[in-house]
mmCIF file of C-alpha atoms and ligand atoms in Angstrom:
data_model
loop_
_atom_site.group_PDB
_atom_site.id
_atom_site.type_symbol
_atom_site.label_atom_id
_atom_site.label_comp_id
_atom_site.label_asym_id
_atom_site.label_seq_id
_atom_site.Cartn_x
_atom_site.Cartn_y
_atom_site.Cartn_z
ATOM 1 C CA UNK A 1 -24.222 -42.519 30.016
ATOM 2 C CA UNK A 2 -23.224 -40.094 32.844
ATOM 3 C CA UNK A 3 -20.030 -40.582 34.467
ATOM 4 C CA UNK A 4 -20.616 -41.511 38.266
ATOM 5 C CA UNK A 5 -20.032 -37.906 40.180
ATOM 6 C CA UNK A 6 -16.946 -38.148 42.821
ATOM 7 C CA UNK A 7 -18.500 -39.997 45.760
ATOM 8 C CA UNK A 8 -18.768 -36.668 48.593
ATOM 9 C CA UNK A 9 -21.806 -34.831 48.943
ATOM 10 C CA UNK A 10 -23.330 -32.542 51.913
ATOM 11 C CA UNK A 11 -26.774 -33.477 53.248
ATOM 12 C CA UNK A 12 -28.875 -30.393 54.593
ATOM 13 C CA UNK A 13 -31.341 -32.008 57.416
ATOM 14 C CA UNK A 14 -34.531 -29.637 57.029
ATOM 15 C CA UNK A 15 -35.575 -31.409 59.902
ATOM 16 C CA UNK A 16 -32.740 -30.784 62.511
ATOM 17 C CA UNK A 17 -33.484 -26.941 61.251
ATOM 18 C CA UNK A 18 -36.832 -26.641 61.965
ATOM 19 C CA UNK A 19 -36.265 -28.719 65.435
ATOM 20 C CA UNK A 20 -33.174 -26.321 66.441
ATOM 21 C CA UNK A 21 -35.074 -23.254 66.051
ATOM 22 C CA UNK A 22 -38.045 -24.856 67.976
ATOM 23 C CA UNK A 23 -35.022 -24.903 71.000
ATOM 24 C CA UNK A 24 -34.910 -21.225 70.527
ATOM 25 C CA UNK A 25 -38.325 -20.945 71.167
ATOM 26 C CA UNK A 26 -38.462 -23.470 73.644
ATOM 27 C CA UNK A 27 -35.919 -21.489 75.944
ATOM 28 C CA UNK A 28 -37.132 -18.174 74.978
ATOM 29 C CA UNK A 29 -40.880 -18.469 75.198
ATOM 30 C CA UNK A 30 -41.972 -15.652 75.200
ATOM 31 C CA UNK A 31 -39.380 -14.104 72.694
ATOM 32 C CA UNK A 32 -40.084 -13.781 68.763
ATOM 33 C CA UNK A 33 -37.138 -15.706 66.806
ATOM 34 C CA UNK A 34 -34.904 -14.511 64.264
ATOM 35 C CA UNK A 35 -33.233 -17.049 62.142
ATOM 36 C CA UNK A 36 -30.022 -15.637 61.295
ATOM 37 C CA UNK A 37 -29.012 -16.722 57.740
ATOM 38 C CA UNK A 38 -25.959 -14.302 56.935
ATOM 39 C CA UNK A 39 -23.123 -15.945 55.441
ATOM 40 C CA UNK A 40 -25.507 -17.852 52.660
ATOM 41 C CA UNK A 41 -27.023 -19.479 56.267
ATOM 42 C CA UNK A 42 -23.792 -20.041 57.823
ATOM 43 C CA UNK A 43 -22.877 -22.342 54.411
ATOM 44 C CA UNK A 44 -25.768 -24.019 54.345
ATOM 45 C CA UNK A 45 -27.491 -22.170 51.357
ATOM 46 C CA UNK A 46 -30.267 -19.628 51.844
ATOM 47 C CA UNK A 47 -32.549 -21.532 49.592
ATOM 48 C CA UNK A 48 -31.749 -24.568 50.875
ATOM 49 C CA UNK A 49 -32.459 -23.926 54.199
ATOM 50 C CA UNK A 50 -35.991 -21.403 53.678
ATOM 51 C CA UNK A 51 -38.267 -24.250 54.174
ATOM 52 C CA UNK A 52 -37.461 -25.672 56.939
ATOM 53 C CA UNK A 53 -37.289 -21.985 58.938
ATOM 54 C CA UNK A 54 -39.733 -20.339 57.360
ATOM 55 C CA UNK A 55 -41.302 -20.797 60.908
ATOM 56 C CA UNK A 56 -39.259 -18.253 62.107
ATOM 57 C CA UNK A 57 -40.249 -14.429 62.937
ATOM 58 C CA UNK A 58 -37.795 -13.054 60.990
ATOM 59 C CA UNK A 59 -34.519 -13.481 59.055
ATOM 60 C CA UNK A 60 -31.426 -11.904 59.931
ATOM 61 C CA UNK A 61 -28.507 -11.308 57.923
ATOM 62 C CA UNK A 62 -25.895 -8.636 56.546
ATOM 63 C CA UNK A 63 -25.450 -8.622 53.130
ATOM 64 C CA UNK A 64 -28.113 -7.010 50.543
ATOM 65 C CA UNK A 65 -27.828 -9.111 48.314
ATOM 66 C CA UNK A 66 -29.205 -11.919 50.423
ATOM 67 C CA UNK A 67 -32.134 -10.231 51.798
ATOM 68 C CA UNK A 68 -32.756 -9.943 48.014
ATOM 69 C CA UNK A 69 -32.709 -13.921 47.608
ATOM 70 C CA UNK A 70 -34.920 -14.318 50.939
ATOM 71 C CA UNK A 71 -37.334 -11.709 49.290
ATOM 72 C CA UNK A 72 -37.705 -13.777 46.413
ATOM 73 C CA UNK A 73 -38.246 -16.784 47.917
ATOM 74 C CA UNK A 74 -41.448 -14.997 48.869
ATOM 75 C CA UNK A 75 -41.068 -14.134 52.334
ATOM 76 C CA UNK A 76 -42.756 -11.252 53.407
ATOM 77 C CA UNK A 77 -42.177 -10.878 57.320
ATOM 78 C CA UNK A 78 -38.949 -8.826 58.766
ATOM 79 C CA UNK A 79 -35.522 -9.195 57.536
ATOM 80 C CA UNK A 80 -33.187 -7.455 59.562
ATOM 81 C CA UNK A 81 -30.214 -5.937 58.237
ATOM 82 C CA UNK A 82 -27.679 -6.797 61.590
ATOM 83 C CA UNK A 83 -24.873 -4.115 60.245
ATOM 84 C CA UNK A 84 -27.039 -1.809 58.648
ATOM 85 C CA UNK A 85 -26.557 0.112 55.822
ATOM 86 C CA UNK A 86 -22.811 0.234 54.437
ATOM 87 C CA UNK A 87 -23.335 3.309 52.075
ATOM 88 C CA UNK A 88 -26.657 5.835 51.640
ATOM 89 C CA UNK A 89 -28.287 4.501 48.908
ATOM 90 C CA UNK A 90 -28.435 0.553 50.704
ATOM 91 C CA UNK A 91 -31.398 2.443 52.353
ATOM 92 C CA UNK A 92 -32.944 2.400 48.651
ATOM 93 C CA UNK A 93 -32.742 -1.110 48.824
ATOM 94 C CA UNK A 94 -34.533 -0.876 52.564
ATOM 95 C CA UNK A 95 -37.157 0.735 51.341
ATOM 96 C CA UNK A 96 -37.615 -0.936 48.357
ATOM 97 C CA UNK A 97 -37.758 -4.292 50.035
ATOM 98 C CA UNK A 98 -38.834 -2.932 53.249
ATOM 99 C CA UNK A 99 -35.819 -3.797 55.260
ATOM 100 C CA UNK A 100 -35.244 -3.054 58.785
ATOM 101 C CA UNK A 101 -31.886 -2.021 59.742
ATOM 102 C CA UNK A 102 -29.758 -1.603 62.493
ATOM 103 C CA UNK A 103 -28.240 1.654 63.132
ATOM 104 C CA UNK A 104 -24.723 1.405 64.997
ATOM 105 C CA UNK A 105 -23.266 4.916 64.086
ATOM 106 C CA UNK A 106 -23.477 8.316 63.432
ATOM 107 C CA UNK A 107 -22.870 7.922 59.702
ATOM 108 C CA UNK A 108 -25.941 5.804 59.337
ATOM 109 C CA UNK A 109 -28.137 8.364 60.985
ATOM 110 C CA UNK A 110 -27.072 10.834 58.684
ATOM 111 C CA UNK A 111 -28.007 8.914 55.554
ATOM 112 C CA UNK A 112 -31.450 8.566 56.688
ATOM 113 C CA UNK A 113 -31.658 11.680 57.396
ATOM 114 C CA UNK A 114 -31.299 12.279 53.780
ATOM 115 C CA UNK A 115 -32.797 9.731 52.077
ATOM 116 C CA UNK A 116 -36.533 10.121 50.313
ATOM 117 C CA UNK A 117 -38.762 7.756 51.327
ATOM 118 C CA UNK A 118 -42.905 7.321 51.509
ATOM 119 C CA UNK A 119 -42.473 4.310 53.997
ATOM 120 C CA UNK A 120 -40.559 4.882 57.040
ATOM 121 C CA UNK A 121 -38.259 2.462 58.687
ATOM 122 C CA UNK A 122 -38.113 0.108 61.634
ATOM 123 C CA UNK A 123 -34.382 -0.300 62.886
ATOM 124 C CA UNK A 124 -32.912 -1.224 65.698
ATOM 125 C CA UNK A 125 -30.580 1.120 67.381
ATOM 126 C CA UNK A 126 -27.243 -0.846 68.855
ATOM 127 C CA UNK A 127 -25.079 -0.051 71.952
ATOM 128 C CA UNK A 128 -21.876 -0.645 72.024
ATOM 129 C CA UNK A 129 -22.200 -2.351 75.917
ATOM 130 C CA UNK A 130 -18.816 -3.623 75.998
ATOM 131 C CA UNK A 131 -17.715 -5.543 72.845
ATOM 132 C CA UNK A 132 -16.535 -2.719 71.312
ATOM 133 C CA UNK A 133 -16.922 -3.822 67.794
ATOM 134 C CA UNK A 134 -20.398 -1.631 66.461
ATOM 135 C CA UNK A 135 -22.794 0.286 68.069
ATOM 136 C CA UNK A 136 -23.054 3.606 70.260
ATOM 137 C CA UNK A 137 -21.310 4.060 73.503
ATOM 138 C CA UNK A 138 -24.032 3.782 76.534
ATOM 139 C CA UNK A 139 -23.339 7.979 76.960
ATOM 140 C CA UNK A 140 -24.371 8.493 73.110
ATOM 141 C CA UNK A 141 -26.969 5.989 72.820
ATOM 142 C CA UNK A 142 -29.717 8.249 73.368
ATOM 143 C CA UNK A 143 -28.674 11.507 71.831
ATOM 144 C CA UNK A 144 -28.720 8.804 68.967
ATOM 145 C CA UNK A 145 -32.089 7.910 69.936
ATOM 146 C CA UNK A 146 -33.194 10.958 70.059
ATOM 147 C CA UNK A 147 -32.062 11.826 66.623
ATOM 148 C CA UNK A 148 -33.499 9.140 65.420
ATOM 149 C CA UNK A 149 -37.107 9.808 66.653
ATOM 150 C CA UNK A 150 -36.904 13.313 65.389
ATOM 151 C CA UNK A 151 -36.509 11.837 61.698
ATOM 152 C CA UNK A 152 -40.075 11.513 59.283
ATOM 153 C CA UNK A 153 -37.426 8.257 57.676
ATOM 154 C CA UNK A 154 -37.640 6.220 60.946
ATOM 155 C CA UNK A 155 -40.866 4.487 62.277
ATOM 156 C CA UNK A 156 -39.989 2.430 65.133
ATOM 157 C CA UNK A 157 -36.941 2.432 67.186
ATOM 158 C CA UNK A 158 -35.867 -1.013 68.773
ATOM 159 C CA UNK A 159 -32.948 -1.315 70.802
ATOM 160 C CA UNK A 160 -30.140 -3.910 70.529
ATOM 161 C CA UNK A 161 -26.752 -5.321 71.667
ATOM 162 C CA UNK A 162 -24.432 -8.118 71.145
ATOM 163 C CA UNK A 163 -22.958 -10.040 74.044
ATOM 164 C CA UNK A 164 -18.672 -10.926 73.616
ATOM 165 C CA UNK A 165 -18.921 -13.858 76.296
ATOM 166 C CA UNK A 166 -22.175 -15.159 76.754
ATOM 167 C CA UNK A 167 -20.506 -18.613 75.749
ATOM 168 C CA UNK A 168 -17.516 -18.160 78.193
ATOM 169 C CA UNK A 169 -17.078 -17.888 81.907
ATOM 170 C CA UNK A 170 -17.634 -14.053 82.226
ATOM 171 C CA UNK A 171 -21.376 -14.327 80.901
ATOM 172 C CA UNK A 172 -23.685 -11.686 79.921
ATOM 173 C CA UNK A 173 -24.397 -10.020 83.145
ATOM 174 C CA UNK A 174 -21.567 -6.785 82.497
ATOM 175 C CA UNK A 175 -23.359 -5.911 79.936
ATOM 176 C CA UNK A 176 -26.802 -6.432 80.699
ATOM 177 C CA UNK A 177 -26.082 -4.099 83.342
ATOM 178 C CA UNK A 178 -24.513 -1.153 81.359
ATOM 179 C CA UNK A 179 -27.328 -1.986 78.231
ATOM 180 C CA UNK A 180 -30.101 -1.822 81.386
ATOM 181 C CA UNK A 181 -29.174 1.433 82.782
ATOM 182 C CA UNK A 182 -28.630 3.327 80.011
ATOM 183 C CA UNK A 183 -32.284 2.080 78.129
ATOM 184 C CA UNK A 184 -34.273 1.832 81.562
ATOM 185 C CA UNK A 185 -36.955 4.419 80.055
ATOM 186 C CA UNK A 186 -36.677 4.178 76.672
ATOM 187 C CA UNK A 187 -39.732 2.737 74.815
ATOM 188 C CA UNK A 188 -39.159 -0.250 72.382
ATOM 189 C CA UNK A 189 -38.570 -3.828 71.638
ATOM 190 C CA UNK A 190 -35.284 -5.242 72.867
ATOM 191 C CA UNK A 191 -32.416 -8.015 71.121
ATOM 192 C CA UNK A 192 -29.716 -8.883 73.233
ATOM 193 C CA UNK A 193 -29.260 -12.363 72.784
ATOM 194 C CA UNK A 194 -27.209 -14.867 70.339
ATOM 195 C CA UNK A 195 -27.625 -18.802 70.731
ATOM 196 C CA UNK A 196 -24.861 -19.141 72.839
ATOM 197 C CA UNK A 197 -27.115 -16.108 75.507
ATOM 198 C CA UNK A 198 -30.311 -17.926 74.140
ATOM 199 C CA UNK A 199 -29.309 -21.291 75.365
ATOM 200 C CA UNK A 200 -27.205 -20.278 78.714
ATOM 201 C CA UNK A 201 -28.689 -17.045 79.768
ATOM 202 C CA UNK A 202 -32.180 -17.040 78.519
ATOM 203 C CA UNK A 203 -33.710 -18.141 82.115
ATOM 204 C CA UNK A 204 -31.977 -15.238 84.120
ATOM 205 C CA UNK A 205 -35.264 -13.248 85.203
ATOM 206 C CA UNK A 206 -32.849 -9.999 84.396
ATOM 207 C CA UNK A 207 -32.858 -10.322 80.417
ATOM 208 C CA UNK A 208 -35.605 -9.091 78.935
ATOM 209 C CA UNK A 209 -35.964 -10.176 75.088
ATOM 210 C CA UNK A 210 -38.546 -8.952 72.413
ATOM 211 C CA UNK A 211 -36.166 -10.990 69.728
ATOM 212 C CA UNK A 212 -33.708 -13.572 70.362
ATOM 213 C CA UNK A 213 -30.958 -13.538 67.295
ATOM 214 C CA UNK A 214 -30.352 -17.747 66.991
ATOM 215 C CA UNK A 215 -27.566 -18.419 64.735
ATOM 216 C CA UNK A 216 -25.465 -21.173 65.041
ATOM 217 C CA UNK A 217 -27.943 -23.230 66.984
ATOM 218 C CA UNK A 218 -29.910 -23.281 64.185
ATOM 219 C CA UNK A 219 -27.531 -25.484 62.878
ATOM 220 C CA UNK A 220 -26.818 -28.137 64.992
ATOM 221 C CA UNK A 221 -24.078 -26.703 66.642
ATOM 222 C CA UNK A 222 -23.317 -25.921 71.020
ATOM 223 C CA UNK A 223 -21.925 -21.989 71.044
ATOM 224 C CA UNK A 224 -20.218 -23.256 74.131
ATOM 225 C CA UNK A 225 -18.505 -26.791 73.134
ATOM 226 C CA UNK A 226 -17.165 -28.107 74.509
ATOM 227 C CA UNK A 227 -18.336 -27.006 78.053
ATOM 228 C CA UNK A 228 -21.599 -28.442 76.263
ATOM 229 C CA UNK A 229 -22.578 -31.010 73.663
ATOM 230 C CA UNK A 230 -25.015 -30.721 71.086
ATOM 231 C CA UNK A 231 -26.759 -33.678 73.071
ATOM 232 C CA UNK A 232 -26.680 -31.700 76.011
ATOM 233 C CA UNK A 233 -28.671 -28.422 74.371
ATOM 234 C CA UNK A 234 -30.728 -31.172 72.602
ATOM 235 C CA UNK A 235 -29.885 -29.728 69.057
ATOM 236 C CA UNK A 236 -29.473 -31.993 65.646
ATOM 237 C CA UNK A 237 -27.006 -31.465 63.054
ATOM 238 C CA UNK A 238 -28.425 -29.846 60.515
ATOM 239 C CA UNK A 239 -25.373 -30.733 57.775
ATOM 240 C CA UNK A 240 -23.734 -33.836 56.856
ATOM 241 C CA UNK A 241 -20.536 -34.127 54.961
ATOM 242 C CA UNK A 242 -19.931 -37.500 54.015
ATOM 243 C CA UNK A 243 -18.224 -39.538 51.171
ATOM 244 C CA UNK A 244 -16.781 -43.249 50.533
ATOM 245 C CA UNK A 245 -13.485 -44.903 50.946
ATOM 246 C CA UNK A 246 -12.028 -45.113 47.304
ATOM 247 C CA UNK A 247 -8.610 -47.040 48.282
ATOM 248 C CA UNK A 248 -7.271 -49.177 50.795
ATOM 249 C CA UNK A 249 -3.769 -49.728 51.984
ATOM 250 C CA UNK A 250 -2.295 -52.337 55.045
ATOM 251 C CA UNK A 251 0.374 -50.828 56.347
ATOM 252 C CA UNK A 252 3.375 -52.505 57.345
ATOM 253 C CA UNK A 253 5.138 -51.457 60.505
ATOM 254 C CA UNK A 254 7.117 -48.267 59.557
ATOM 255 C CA UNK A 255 4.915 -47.446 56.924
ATOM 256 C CA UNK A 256 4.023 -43.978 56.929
ATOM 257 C CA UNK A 257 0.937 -41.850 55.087
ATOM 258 C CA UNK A 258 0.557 -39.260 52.751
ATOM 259 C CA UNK A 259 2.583 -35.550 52.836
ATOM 260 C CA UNK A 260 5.410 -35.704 54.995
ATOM 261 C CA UNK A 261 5.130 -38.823 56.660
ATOM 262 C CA UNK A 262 2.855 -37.153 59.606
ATOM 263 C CA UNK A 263 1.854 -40.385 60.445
ATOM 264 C CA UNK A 264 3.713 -43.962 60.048
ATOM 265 C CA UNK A 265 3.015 -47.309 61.753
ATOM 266 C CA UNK A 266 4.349 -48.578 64.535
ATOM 267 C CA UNK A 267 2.276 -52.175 64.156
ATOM 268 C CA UNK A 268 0.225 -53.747 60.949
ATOM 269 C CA UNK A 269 -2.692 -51.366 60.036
ATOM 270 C CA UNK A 270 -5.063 -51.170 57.101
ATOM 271 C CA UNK A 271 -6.098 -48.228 56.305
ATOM 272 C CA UNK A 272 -8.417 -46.020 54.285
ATOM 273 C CA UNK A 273 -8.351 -43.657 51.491
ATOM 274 C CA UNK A 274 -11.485 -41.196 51.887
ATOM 275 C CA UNK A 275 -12.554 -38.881 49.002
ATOM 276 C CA UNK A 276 -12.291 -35.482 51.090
ATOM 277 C CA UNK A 277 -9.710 -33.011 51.355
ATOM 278 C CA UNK A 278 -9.229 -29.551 52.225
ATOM 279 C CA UNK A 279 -10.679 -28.394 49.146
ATOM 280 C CA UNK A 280 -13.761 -29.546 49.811
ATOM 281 C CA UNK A 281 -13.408 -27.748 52.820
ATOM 282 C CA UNK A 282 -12.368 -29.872 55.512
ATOM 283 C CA UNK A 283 -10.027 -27.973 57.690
ATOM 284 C CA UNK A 284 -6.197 -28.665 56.522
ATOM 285 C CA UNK A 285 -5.490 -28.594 60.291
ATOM 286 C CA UNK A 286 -6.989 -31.647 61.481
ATOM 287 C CA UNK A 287 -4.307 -33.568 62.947
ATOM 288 C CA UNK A 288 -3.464 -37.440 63.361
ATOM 289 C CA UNK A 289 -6.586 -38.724 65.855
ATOM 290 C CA UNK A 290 -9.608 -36.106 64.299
ATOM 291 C CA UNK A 291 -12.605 -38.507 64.820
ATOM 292 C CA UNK A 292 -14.519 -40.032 61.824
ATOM 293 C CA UNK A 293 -17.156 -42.540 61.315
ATOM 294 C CA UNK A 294 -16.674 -45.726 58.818
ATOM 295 C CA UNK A 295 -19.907 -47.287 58.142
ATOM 296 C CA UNK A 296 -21.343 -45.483 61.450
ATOM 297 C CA UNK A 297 -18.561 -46.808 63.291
ATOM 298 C CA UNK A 298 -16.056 -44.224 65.090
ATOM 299 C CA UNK A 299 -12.453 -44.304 64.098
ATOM 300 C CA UNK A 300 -9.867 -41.686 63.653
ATOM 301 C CA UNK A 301 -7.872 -39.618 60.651
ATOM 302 C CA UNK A 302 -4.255 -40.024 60.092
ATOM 303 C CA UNK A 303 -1.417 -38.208 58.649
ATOM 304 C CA UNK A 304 -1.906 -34.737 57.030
ATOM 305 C CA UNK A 305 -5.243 -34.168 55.072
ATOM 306 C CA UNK A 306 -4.401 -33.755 51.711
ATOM 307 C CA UNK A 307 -6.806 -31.710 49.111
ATOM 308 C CA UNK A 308 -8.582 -34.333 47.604
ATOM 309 C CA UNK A 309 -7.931 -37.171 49.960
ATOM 310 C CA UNK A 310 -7.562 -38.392 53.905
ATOM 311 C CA UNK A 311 -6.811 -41.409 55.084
ATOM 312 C CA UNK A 312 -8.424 -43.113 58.336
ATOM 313 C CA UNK A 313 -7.535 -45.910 60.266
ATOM 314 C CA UNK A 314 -9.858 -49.406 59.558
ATOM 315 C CA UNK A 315 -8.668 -51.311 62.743
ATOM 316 C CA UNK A 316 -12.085 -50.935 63.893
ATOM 317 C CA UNK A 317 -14.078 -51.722 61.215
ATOM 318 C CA UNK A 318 -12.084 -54.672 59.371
ATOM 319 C CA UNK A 319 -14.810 -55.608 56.925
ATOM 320 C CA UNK A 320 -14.946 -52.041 55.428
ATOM 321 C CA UNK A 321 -13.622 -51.602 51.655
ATOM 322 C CA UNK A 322 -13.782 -49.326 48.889
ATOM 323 C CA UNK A 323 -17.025 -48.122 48.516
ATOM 324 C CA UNK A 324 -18.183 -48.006 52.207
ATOM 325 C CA UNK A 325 -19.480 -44.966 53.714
ATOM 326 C CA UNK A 326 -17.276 -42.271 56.030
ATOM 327 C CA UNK A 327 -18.979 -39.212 58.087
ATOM 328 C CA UNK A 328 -16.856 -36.471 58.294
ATOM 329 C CA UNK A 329 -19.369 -34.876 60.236
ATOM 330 C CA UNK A 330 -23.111 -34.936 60.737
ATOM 331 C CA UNK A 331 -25.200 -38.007 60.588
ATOM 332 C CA UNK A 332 -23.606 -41.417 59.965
ATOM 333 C CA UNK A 333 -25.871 -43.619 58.181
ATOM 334 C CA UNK A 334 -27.484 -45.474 61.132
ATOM 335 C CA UNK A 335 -28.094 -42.357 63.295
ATOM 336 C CA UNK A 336 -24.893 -42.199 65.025
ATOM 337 C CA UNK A 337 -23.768 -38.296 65.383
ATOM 338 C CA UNK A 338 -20.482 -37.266 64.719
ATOM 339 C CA UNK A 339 -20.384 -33.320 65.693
ATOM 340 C CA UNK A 340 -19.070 -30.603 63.800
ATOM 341 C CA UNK A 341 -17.945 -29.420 66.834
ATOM 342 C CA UNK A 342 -15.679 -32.337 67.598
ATOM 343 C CA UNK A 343 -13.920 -31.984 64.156
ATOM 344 C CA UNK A 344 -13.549 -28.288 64.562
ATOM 345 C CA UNK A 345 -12.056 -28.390 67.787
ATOM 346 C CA UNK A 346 -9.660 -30.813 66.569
ATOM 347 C CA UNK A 347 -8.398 -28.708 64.054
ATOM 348 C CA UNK A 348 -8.064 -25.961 66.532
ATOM 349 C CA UNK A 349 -11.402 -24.120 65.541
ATOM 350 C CA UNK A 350 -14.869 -23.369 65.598
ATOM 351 C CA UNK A 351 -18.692 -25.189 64.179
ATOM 352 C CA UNK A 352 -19.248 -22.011 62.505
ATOM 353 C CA UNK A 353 -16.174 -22.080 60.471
ATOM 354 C CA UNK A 354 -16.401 -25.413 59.419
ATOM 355 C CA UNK A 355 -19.838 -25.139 57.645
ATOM 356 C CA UNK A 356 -19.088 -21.614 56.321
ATOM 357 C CA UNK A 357 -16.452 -23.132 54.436
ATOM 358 C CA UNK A 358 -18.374 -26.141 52.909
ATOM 359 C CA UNK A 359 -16.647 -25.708 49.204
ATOM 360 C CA UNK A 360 -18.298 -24.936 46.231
ATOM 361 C CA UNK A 361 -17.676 -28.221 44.404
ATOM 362 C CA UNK A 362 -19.288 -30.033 47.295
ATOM 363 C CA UNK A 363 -22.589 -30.864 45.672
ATOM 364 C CA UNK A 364 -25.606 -30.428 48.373
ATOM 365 C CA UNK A 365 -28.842 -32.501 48.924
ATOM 366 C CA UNK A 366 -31.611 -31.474 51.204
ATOM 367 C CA UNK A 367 -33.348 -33.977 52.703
HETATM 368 C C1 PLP B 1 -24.105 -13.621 63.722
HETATM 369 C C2 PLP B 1 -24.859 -12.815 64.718
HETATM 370 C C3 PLP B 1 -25.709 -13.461 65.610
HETATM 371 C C4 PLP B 1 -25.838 -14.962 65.705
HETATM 372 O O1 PLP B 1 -24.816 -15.453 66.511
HETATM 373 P P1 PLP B 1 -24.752 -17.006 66.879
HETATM 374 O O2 PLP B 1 -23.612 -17.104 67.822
HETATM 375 O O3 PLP B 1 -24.486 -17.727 65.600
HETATM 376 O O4 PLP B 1 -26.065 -17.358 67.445
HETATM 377 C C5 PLP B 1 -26.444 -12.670 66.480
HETATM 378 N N1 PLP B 1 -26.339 -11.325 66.462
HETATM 379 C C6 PLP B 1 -25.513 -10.683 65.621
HETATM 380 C C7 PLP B 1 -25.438 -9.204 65.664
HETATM 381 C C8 PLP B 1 -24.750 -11.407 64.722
HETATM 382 O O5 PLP B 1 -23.928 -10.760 63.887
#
């Protein structure tokens, strides 16, 4: 007989997926959509999550390898390469796959410049409007442009940026501006925006987008939480992490929990012992109060989260016992949502980390 497995497990909601990335659509009508699935789909699992976006336009991502896997899960549209090529012969790769690419520097040009190919390539060209991580200044951007053209390697030249604040208070306009002024007559399709300029920005008459890059919203998570909820952008949580309570404990008053005594009792409390730690990859920083569901009921961590265990407080849910179900994020099992972005702010984070870090021994279902 098999041994029962530990009792955690990750859910992957195909359905919140597909219903995020209709959101993208929905406030970007007239945009095509690129899933972004770099970072093995933001810890979801590429091949977990194909189905339910296969609706998509395109994939984006970063790593080679991964455009690989999305290849061979038969897809055949775009797959954009959002950093490009990181040495000459990735273009190889980009041909052999056909890949489009982003070009951000000079380096980049010059490989393609070099490199044999039958089929030329679509990329997208990136300005550097202010973030000042990749791309070409607004003065060089179309000296770069122009190189590009001149090349028998490139095909078609789109043009792209990446906003630094289009969650936060300074917004998108800065850059729009600078991106604007310095593209006003050059031909091609245009990707400025991320979820968080998707959700917030999209409207604004000014933006004009070809491709919308959705990420994180995707995945049931608000870019901008928590200014906004996940309610509020009417997104679902596209990953559970759940497990049971495998211990209980009442308390006494001066009774404290776990690693150094973080939290102890000032009344009677029973408590309970959840199978989930930071090695699962629940953030080590979550402090005394993180919410939690028991049984679909909201209640709160205490003490220090330990790596294969963390304790939460039963005082609302007195009938719970060993064996009854805890949300640590996602979907409790009546409905209720618990969102990643609660959790992660409580540990002094972001959504994006939290699911990127979904551990390895954490086995996954998709429903
Ligand atoms: C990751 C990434 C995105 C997606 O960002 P979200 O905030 O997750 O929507 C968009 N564009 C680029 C260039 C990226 O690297």
């Amino acid at each position: 007989m098999n041994s029962m497995p530990r009792p955690i497990e990750a859910l992957i909601h195909s359905e919140a997926l597909t219903h995020n990335l209709k959101r993208a659509r929905e406030c970007a009508p007239d945009a095509k959509v690129w899933a972004v699935v770099k970072a093995n789909a933001y810890g979801h699992g590429i091949e977990r999550v194909y189905e339910a976006m296969r609706g998509a336009d395109g994939f984006a991502l970063l790593d080679l390898s991964e455009a690989e896997r999305v290849r061979a899960l038969g897809w055949r549209g775009p797959i954009l390469l959002l950093e490009g090529a990181f040495e000459a012969r990735d273009l190889e790769l980009c041909s052999r796959l056909n890949l489009w690419h982003v070009v951000h520097c000079e380096a980049q040009i010059d490989w393609l410049a070099m490199h044999k190919t039958h089929q030329p390539h679509r990329v997208f060209l990136k300005m550097n409007s202010g973030m000042n991580r990749l791309g070409f200044t607004p003065t060089a951007f179309r000296a770069a442009w122009t190189r590009l053209n001149a090349l028998p390697q490139v095909d078609e030249i789109s043009l792209m940026t990446h906003f630094s604040d289009a969650d936060g208070e300074r917004g998108i306009a800065h850059q729009v501006a600078v991106f604007d002024a310095a593209t006003r007559d050059l031909p091609g399709e245009r990707s400025l925006s991320n979820s968080a300029a998707t959700l917030r920005h999209c409207a604004a008459a000014n933006v004009r987008a070809d491709w919308v890059r959705a990420g994180i919203m995707s995945y049931g998570s608000a870019p901008d939480f928590p200014e906004h909820d996940i309610a509020h952008w009417k997104l679902k949580p596209a990953m559970t992490l759940r497990s049971k309570l495998i211990g209980t404990q009442e308390l006494q008053p001066g009774d404290s929990i776990g690693y150094g005594s973080a939290f102890t009792a000032e009344h009677r409390l029973r408590i309970g012992i959840v199978a989930c730690g930071y090695a699962d990859g629940y953030p080590r920083h979550c402090p005394t109060g993180t919410p939690v569901l028991v049984e679909g009921v909201r209640t709160r961590t205490l003490g220090r989260v330990s790596m294969d265990m963390l304790a939460v407080d039963l005082s609302p849910m007195p009938t719970a016992q060993i064996g009854s179900e805890v949300t640590l994020w996602g979907v409790g099992p009546h409905g209720e949502v618990l969102s990643i972005d609660e959790v992660a702010r409580s540990a002094g984070t972001i959504g994006y980390e939290l699911m990127c870090a979904l551990a390895q021994r954490v086995p996954v279902t998709v429903l």
